[in-house]
Structures are given as C-alpha cells and as structure tokens.
Amino acid sequence: MIILLGSTGYVGQVFQKQLTERSVEWEPLSGRQFTFANKAALVEALESKKASFLVNCAGYTGKPNVDACELDKGNCLDGNAILPSVIREVCVELGIGWGHVSSGCIFAGERPGGGGWREDDAPNFSFRQPPCSFYSGTKALGEEVLGWQEADRGAEWPAWEHESEPKGYVWRLRIPFNENDGPRNYLSKLQRYENLLQARNALSHLEDFVEACWSCVEKEVPYGIYNVTNPGSVTTSDVVELILKYGVNNKDYRFFDNEEEFMIKAAKAHRSNCVLDTAKLQSVGIHMRSVQEALDWSLKNWKRES
C-alpha cells in the first residue's frame, strides 16, 4: 500500500491521478491528521494502512508566494523541516521506504564555472549560507534531517550513525508549471504579475516531475537526492516570448530594472533563481523532455482557468 501524504495539494493531486491511472493501490493521509511532533500517531496510521512506501507531498509554501512564510515562520518550520524528520524516523522504525518532495530553491545562481548545481553540492541559499528566504531555509533543513550526506558536502552536514544510508528519495522540484492555468502555475504567475524579475531558472513540468519521481520507485533506482527538472534552463524573458508566440496572453510585459528594485517594490524575501544539473537522474535511466519542449507543449495546449 502506497501512502500519499499531502494528496490534496498542488503536487499531491497529480501524484494521486497518476497512481490511480497506473492502478497502483494507494491511500491518502493528511498532515493535519496528526500533530507534526506526534510520531506515535503517524506510526499508528501507517501500520493500520499496512503501508509499504510513503510519498510525502506535504509542506508549507505560503500563499500567494514565499513572502507569506516570513509572516508564519512557525508553521513553515513545522511543515518543511519537522514533518520530514518525523516521517523519516517513523519509516526507519517500520522498515518502509519513502520519497520526499523537496525543492531546488535551496540554491542561487549557477555552479562555479557554469552549469547547474548537482546533488552533491551544499545549498548556497539556506540558513547556513544566507541571505535566503525563510522558506528556502526550512527546505534546506528538511533535506538535512532526512539524512543524506553526499560525498562533497563536508563536515557541516549531519552524519547518521544508526544506519548506513537512509531508505528514501529526495526529489527536488523547481518552479512547477503545466498547461492548466491556475494560481500555483509559473506560467500563470508571469501573466498576472504587474512587473517581472529577469532571471535564469530550471523548471519542472508538474506531470513530468511526478512521472519521474514514481519511476524512481518503480525502477528501484538507488536511494538518494535527485534533481527532478526538465533538462536545460530559461530566462523570464524567454518564457514571456513563448507566451506571446502562442498568443496565450498578449499583454504588455514589463520588467524591474534589477533585483534591488524588485526587493524594494515587490518582495519581502529574497528569491532563489538557479539552474540544476539533471545528469544523475538521467544516469539511472529516467529521462524528462527538455524544458523548451515542455514549455512549448504547455503553451500550445493552454487551458484557461474558468
């Protein structure tokens, strides 16, 4: 039995749809059904459902954006760092595997020398490497408590002495989008913001992301951290040009002069803009279409929110 935690969220809804279409037996479990620190309640829930694997889509993102996390730090910390810690402890105790939906927002920019950040790079947009948003700081903490210590991270990352390696996956999502207009869709946000920040980013087509994550479980690829983004990167203006090209929204798109103006006029928290390397995911036989191809397809098939 696959347990889906956070099944009603933006990512969780796509997970439940794909699992159902694949005839995979699953049951939902709401993070609100137990106190984040109540390990016993989660143990009881997983045992009663005879869980064989847990997918965690639950977390705190803030609405309408990460600025909201600056005003609700307690819930943000609970959802993004404490909850993953409880999940890991319970899954270790019960001997079941897990997959955790994380975020690439724990990085900024590109890797020194160019290219995307790899799974063995330490986050550079976190509480350990400020400045960062509170949201990004908690997502980096959430990865730490899950116990993966890649070879190049050094002594500042925690080592777990009670088990040789965690039996789970960390799947990094990055700026989700698809063809369905909605408040969480990156393509929708670009059309609705008054002014845009020019930046280069890796992106994740939502359905592609979920399919790749589940392929990790089906193919039993090695446990660990995986950057799950569509290969390549794009700038904000690249995406705007595609929106205009496909006639999705022909408004006059305007940009901030620089990030300083963006921070003064439109944001409370610093934003992560980064590129991620996807070679590790490809090395285990899981391939996603390029970000350009995924964007083209989504905008050609755009469905406006009714």
mmCIF file of C-alpha atoms in Angstrom, residues 191 236-251 253 292-293 295-302 304:
data_model
loop_
_atom_site.group_PDB
_atom_site.id
_atom_site.type_symbol
_atom_site.label_atom_id
_atom_site.label_comp_id
_atom_site.label_asym_id
_atom_site.label_seq_id
_atom_site.Cartn_x
_atom_site.Cartn_y
_atom_site.Cartn_z
ATOM 1 C CA GLN A 191 0.804 36.586 -16.904
ATOM 2 C CA THR A 236 11.997 35.025 -17.656
ATOM 3 C CA SER A 237 12.028 36.842 -20.986
ATOM 4 C CA ASP A 238 12.435 33.513 -22.827
ATOM 5 C CA VAL A 239 9.167 32.333 -21.300
ATOM 6 C CA VAL A 240 7.407 35.629 -21.960
ATOM 7 C CA GLU A 241 8.399 35.381 -25.636
ATOM 8 C CA LEU A 242 6.806 31.926 -25.781
ATOM 9 C CA ILE A 243 3.614 33.186 -24.118
ATOM 10 C CA LEU A 244 3.420 35.886 -26.785
ATOM 11 C CA LYS A 245 4.372 33.491 -29.585
ATOM 12 C CA TYR A 246 1.471 31.156 -28.806
ATOM 13 C CA GLY A 247 -0.987 34.009 -28.230
ATOM 14 C CA VAL A 248 -1.762 32.899 -24.682
ATOM 15 C CA ASN A 249 -1.689 36.445 -23.317
ATOM 16 C CA ASN A 250 -0.641 39.451 -25.380
ATOM 17 C CA LYS A 251 -0.394 41.978 -22.548
ATOM 18 C CA TYR A 253 5.016 42.615 -20.105
ATOM 19 C CA GLN A 292 11.959 24.110 -24.051
ATOM 20 C CA GLU A 293 9.885 21.178 -25.307
ATOM 21 C CA LEU A 295 7.103 24.833 -22.295
ATOM 22 C CA ASP A 296 6.188 24.687 -25.986
ATOM 23 C CA TRP A 297 3.752 21.839 -25.368
ATOM 24 C CA SER A 298 2.159 23.510 -22.343
ATOM 25 C CA LEU A 299 1.561 26.807 -24.116
ATOM 26 C CA LYS A 300 0.291 25.142 -27.296
ATOM 27 C CA ASN A 301 -2.248 23.283 -25.140
ATOM 28 C CA TRP A 302 -3.038 26.092 -22.695
ATOM 29 C CA ARG A 304 -7.585 28.878 -19.154
#
